[in-house]
Tab-separated table of C-alpha atoms in Angstrom:
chain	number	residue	atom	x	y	z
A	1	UNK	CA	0.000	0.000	0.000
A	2	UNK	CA	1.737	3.308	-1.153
A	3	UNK	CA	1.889	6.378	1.475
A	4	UNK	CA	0.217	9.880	1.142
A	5	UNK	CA	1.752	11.551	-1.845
A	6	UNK	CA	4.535	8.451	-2.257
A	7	UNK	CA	6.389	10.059	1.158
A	8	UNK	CA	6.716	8.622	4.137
A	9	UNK	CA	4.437	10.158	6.706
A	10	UNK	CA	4.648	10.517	10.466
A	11	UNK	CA	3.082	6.918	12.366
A	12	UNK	CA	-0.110	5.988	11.523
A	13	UNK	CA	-1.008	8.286	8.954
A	14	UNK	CA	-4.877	7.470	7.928
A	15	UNK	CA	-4.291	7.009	4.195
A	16	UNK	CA	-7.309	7.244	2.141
A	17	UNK	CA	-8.097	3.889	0.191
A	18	UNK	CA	-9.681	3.086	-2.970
A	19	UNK	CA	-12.359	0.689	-1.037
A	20	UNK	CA	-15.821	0.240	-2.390
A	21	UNK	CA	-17.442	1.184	0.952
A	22	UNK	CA	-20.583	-1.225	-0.385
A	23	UNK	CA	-18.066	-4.130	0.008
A	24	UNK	CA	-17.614	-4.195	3.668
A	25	UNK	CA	-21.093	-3.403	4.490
A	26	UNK	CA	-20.343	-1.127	6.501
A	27	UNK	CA	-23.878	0.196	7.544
A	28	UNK	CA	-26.310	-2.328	4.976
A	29	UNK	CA	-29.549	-3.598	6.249
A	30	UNK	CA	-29.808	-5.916	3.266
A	31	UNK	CA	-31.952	-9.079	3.856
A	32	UNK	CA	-28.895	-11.137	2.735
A	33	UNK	CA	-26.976	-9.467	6.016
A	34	UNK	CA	-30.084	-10.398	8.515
A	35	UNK	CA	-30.329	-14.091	7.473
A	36	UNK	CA	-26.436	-14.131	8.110
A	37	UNK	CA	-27.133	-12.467	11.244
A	38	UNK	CA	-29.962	-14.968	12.444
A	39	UNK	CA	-27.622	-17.614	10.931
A	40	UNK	CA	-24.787	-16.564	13.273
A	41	UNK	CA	-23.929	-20.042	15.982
A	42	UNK	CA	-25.166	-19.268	19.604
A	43	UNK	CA	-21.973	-17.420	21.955
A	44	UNK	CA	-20.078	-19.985	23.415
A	45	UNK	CA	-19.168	-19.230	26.947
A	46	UNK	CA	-15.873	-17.594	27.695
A	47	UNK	CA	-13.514	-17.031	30.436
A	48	UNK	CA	-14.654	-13.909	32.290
A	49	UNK	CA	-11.991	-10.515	31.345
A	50	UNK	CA	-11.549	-9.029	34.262
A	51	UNK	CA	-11.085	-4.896	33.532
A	52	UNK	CA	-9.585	-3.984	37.201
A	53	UNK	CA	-7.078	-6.805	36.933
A	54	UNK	CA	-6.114	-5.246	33.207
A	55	UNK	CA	-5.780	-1.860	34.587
A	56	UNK	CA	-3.669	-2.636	37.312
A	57	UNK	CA	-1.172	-4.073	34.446
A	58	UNK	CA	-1.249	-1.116	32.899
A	59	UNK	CA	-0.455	0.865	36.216
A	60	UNK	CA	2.375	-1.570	36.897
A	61	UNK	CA	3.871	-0.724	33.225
A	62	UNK	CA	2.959	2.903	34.065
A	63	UNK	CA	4.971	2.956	37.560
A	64	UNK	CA	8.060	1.636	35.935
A	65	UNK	CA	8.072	5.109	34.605
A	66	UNK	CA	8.322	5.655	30.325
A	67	UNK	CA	9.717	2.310	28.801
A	68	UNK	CA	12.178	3.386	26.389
A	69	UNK	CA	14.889	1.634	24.985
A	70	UNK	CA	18.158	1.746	26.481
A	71	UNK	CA	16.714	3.106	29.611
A	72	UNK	CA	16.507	1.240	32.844
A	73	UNK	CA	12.886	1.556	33.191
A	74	UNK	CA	12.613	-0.372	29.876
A	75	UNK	CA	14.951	-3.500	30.964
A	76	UNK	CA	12.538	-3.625	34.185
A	77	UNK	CA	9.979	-3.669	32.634
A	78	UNK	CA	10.777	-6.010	30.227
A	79	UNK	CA	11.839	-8.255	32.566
A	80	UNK	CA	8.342	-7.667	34.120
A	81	UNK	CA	6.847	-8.487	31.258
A	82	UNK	CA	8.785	-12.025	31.221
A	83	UNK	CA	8.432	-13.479	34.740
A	84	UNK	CA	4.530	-12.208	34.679
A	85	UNK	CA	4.016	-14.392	31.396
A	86	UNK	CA	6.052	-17.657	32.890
A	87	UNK	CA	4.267	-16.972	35.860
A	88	UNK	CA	1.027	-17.531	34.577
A	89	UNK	CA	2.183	-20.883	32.932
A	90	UNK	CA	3.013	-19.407	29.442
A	91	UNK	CA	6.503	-20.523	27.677
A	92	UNK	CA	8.472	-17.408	26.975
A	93	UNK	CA	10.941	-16.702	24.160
A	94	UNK	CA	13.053	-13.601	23.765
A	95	UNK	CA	14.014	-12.493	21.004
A	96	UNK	CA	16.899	-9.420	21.442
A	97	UNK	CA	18.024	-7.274	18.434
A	98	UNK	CA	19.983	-4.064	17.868
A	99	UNK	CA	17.576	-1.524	16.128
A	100	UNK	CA	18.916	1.591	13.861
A	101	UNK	CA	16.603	4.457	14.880
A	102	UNK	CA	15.991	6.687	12.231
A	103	UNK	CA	18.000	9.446	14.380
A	104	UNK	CA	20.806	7.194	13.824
A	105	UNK	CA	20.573	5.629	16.852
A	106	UNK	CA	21.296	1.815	18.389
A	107	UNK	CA	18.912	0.258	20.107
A	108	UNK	CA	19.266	-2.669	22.487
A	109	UNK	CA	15.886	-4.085	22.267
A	110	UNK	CA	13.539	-6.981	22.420
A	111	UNK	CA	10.707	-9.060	21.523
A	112	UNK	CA	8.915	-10.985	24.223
A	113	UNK	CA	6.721	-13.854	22.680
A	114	UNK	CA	4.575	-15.869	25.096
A	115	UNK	CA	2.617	-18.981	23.757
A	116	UNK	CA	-0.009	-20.701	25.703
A	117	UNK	CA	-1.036	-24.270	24.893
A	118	UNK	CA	2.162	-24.731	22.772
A	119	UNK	CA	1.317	-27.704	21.032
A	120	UNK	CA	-1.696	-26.806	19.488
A	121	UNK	CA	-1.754	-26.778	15.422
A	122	UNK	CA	-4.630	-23.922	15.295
A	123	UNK	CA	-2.828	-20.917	16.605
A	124	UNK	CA	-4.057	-17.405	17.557
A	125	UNK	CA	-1.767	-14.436	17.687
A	126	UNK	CA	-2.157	-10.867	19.878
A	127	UNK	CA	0.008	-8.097	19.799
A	128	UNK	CA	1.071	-5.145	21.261
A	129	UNK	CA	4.214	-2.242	21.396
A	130	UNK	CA	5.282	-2.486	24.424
A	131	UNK	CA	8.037	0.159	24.681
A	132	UNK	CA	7.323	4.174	25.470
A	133	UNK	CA	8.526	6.887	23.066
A	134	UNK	CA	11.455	8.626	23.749
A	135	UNK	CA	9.894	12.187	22.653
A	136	UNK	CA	6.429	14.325	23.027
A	137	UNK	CA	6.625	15.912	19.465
A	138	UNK	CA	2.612	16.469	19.682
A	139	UNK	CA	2.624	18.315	23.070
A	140	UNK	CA	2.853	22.378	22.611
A	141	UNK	CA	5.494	22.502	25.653
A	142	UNK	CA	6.993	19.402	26.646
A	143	UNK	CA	8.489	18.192	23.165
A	144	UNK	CA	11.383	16.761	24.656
A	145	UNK	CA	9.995	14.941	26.985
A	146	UNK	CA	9.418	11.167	26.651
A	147	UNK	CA	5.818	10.029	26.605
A	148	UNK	CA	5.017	7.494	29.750
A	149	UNK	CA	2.572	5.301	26.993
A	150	UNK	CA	-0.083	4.510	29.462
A	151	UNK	CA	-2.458	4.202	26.520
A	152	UNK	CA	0.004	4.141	23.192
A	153	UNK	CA	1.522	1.114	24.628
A	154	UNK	CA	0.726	-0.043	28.654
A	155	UNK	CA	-3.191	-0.240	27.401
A	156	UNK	CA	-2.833	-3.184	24.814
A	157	UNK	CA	-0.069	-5.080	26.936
A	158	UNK	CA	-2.180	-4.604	29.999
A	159	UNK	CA	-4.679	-6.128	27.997
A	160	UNK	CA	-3.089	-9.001	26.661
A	161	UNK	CA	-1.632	-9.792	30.310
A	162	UNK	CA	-5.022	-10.040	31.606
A	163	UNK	CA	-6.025	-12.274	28.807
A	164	UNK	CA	-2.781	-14.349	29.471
A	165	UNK	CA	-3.670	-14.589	33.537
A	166	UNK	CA	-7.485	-15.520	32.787
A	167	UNK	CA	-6.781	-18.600	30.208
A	168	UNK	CA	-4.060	-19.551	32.752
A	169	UNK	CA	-6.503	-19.816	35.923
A	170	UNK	CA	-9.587	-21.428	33.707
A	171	UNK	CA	-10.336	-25.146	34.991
A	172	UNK	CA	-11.592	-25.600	31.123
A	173	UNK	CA	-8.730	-24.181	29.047
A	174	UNK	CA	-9.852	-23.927	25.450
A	175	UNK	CA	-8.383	-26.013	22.987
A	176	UNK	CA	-6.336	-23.645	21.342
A	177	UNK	CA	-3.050	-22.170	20.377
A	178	UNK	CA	-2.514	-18.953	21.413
A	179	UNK	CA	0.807	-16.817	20.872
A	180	UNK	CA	1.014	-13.338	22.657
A	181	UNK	CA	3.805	-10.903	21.384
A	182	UNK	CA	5.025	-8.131	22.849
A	183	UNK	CA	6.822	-5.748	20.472
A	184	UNK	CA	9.803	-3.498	21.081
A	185	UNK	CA	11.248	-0.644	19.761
A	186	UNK	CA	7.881	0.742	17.567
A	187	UNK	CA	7.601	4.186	18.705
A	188	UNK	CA	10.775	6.132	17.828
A	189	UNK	CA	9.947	7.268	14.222
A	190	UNK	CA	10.056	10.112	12.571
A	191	UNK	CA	6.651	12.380	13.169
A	192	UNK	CA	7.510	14.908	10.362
A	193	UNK	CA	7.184	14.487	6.449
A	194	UNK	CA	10.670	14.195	5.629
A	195	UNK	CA	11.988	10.830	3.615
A	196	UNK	CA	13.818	9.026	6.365
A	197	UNK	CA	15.194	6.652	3.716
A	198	UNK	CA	13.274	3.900	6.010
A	199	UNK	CA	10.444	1.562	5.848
A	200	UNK	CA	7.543	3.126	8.157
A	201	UNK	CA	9.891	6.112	8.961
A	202	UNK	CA	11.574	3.841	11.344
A	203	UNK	CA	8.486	3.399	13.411
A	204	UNK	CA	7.441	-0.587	14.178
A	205	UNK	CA	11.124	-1.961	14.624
A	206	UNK	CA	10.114	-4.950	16.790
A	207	UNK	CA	7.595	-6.092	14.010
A	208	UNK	CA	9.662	-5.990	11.313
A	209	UNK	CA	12.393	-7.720	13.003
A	210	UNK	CA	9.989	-10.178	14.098
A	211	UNK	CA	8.215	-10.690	10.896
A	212	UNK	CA	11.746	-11.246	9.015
A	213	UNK	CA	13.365	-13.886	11.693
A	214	UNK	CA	10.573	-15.541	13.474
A	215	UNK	CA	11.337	-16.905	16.906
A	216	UNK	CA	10.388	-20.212	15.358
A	217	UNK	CA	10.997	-19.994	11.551
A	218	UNK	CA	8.165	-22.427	10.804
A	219	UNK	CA	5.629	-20.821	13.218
A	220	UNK	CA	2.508	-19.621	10.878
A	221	UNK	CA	-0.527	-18.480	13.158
A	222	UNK	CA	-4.206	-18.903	11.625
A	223	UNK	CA	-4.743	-14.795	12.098
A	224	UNK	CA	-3.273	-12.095	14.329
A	225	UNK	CA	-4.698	-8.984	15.999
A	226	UNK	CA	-2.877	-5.895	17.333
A	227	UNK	CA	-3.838	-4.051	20.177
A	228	UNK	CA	-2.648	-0.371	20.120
A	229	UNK	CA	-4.749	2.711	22.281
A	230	UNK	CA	-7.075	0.165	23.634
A	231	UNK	CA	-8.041	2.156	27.177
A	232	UNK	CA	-9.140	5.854	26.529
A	233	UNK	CA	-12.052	6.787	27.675
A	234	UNK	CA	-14.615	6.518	25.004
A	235	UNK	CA	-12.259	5.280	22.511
A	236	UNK	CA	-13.832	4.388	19.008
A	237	UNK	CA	-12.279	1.613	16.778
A	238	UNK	CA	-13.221	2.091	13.058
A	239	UNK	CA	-12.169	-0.868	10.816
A	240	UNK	CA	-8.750	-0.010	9.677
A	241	UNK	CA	-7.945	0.031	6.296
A	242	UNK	CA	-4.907	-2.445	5.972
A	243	UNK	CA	-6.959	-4.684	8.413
A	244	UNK	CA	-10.049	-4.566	6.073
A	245	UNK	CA	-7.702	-4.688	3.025
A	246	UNK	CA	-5.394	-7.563	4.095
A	247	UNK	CA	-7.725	-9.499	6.681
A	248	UNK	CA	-10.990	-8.455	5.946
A	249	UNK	CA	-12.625	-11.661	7.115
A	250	UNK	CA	-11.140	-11.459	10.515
A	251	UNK	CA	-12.226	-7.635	11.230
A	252	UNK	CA	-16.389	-8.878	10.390
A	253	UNK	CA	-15.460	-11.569	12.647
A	254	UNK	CA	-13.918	-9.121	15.271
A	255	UNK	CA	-16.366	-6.938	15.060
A	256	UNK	CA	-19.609	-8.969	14.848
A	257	UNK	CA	-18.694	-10.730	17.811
A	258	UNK	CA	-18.026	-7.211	19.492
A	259	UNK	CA	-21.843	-6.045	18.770
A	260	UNK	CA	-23.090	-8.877	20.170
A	261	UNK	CA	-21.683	-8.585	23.398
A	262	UNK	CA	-23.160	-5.040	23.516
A	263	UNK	CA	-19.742	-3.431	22.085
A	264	UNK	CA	-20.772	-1.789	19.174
A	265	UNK	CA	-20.307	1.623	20.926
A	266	UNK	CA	-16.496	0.936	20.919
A	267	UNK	CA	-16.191	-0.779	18.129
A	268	UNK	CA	-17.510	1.147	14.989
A	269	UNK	CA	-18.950	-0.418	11.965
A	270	UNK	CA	-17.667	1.846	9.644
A	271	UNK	CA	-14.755	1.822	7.619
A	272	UNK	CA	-11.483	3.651	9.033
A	273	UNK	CA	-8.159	5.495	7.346
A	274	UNK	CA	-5.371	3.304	6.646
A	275	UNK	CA	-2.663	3.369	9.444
A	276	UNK	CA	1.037	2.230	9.138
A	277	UNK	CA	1.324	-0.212	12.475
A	278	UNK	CA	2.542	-3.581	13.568
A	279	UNK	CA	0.111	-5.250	11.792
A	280	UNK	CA	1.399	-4.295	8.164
A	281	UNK	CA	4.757	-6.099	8.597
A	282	UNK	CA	3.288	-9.100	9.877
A	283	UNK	CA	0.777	-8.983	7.301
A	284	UNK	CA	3.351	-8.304	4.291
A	285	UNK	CA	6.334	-9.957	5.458
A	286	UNK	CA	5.366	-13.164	7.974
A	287	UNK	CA	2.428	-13.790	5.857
A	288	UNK	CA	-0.395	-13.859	8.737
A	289	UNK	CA	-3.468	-11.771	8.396
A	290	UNK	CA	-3.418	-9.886	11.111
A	291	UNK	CA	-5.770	-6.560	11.747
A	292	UNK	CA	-5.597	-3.860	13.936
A	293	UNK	CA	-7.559	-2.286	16.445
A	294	UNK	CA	-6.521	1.055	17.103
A	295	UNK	CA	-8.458	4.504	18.496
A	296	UNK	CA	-9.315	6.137	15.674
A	297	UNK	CA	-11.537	9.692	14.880
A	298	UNK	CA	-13.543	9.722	11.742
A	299	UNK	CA	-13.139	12.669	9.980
A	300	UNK	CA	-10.858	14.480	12.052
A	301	UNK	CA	-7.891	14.776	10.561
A	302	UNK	CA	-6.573	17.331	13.087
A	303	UNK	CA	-6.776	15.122	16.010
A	304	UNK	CA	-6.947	11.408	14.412
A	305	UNK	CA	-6.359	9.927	17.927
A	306	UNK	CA	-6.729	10.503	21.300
A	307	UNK	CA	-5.909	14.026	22.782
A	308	UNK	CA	-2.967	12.855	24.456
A	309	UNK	CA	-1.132	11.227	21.603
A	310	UNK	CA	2.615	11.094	21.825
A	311	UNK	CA	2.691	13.702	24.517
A	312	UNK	CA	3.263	14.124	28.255
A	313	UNK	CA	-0.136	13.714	29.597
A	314	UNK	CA	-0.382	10.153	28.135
A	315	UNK	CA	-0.904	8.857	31.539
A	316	UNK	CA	-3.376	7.061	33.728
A	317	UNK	CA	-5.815	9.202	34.263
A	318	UNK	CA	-7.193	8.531	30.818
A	319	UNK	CA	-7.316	5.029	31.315
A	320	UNK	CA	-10.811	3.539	31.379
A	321	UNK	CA	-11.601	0.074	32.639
A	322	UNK	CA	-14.440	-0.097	30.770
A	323	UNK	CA	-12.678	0.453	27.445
A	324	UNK	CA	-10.141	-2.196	28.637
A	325	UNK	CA	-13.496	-4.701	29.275
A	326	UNK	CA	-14.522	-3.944	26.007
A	327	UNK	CA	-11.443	-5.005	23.984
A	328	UNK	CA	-10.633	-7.795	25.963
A	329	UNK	CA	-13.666	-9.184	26.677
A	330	UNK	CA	-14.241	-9.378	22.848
A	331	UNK	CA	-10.403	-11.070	22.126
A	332	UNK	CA	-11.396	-13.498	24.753
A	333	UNK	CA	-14.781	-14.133	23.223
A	334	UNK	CA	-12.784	-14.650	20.066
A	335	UNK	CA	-10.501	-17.132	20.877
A	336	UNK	CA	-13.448	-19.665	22.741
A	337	UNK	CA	-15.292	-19.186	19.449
A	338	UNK	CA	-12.571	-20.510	17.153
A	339	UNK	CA	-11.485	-23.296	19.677
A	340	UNK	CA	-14.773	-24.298	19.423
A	341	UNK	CA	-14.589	-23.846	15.283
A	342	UNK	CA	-17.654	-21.164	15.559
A	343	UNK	CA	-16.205	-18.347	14.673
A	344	UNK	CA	-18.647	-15.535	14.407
C-alpha cells in the first residue's frame, strides 16, 4: 500500500483507500446481512476478562516510569513483562536485536513472545508495542519529553496480560493455540514528512524484526490482531484500512462478535483510514493476516487519535476500565469461538 503523496508520513497516517465502501457493508440492512445475522452459531461461553485486573497491568507498566529503549525503566519492565508471562504458565521466548533508529541511533531491544497451549496446530496471535517513546513531538510545551505510553503502549499489553492470567486460571482451558507478542522498539519514528530513507519512517522496529526472523521460523498463526490505544475513555475503533484490506474476514469476525456482546459503541462499523502499524509487517512480510484495532476519529484529521497522543499527559488518568473490558472481553470471546470452530 503506497503512502500519502509516495512520502513517508509521520506513524499511523490514515491514508485514504480506494475501497468500495458497499463491500464491507459497513452500515447495509440488506436481507442477505439479517439471514447471516440470524444464521450466526449461539456465543459460546468464555472465560470472564476481568477490567480492574487489566488496569492494574497497565499501572504496573505505568509505575516503571516511560519504557524506552536503552533506559533502565525499559529493561525492568521487560523483565516484568517475562516473569509475569512464565508466571502464569506461558513458555516465553526472547528475542533481542539491535535496532537503527531513524535518528541514527542503536537500540538494544527486544521481543517478548509468550505462547499458551504450545502444542496446538490452530494458533491465535495478539500483539502489542510495548516500549514508550522517547519524545512528546505532539505536546505544545513538553516536546522533549518522553511520553510514559499509558495508553500508546501499557493499554494493549495490559490487555493481553489479563487475557494471558485468565486462560491460565480457567479449569476448562480452550483447545487452542494462542501466541502473545510483545513488540519493542515501535515508537521512535520520525513524526515529520521528511523521507527518512526507512520503511515506516523507522516506526514498528520490533515487528519488522519479528516478521523477518521468526522466533520459530516455521511458526505460521491462523490470524493475528494488534492491540494499540485500547483504554481511553470513550475510545472508538473504526475498521482499519490495511486490516479490512489484508484481513478483511477477521475484522467482520472481530467486530460482529463485538456487537453482540453489547460493544458496538467501541467498536464502529464503519470503515477507518489506513494506518502504518505492527500489523502491516506481519501482514506483508510473515504472511499472517493480522488486523488492527486502534483509536481512531472519523473525519478528524486534526486530532486522528486521542488528545494525548505522543505527549506528556499520556498517563493514567485517561485510562478507562471499561474500554479495557470492552477489547478484551471481545479477544477473549474470540478465541473460545474458534477453539470451538464457531467463529462468528
Amino acid at each position: 500500500m503506497s503512502f500519502l503523496s509516495n512520502s513517508l508520513f509521520f506513524k499511523r497516517l490514515p491514508i485514504a483507500l480506494a475501497i468500495i465502501v458497499g463491500a464491507y457493508g459497513c452500515n447495509s440492512n440488506t436481507s442477505s446481512e439479517q439471514t447471516a445475522e440470524q444464521a450466526q452459531p449461539a456465543l459460546v461461553k468464555s472465560a470472564d476478562f476481568n477490567a480492574d485486573s487489566a488496569f492494574q497491568f497497565v499501572q504496573k507498566q505505568v509505575d516503571f516510569g516511560a519504557r524506552v529503549p536503552n533506559t533502565a525503566p525499559h529493561k525492568a519492565c521487560g523483565d516484568y513483562l517475562v516473569a509475569t508471562l512464565k508466571k502464569y504458565g506461558w513458555q516465553v521466548v526472547e528475542q533481542p536485536f539491535t535496532a537503527t533508529t531513524f535518528d541514527g541511533k542503536k537500540l538494544n531491544a527486544r521481543n517478548i513472545i509468550g505462547s499458551f497451549n504450545p502444542q496446538a496446530s490452530k494458533r491465535i496471535l495478539l500483539t502489542s508495542h510495548w516500549d514508550s517513546r522517547p519524545f512528546s513531538d505532539q505536546d505544545s510545551l513538553l516536546k522533549d519529553k518522553p511520553v510514559m505510553a499509558a495508553n500508546d503502549g501499557a493499554s494493549g499489553v495490559g490487555v493481553l496480560l489479563e487475557i494471558a492470567r485468565g486462560l491460565s486460571k480457567e479449569a476448562n482451558k480452550p483447545e487452542i493455540g494462542v501466541d502473545i507478542i510483545f513488540f519493542d522498539a515501535e515508537d521512535w519514528g520520525s513524526s515529520g514528512s521528511e523521507d527518512t530513507g526507512m520503511e515506516y519512517s523507522g516506526f514498528c522496529l520490533g515487528s519488522q524484526h519479528w516478521a523477518a526472523n521468526k522466533h520459530n521460523p516455521n511458526y505460521t498463526a491462523y490470524f493475528g490482531i494488534l492491540l494499540d490505544m485500547v483504554g481511553a475513555k470513550g475510545a472508538t475503533f473504526f475498521k482499519e484500512g490495511y486490516s479490512t484490506q489484508l484481513a478483511g474476514d477477521v475484522v467482520r469476525q472481530v467486530w460482529a462478535t463485538a456487537s453482540r456482546l453489547g460493544y458496538s459503541n467501541y467498536f464502529i462499523d464503519e470503515a477507518g483510514g489506513a494506518i502504518t502499524d505492527d500489523h502491516v509487517p506481519v501482514n506483508k512480510v510473515a504472511r499472517i493476516p493480522m488486523i488492527d484495532i486502534i483509536h481512531t476519529r472519523q473525519n478528524n484529521m486534526s486530532k486522528t487519535f486521542f488528545d494525548q497522543w505522543h505527549t506528556a499527559h499520556d498517563t493514567m488518568e485517561n485510562i478507562d476500565p471499561k474500554t479495557l473490558k470492552a477489547v478484551g472481553q471481545t479477544l477473549m470471546q474470540v478465541l473460545y469461538q474458534e477453539a470451538k470452530d464457531q467463529p462468528l
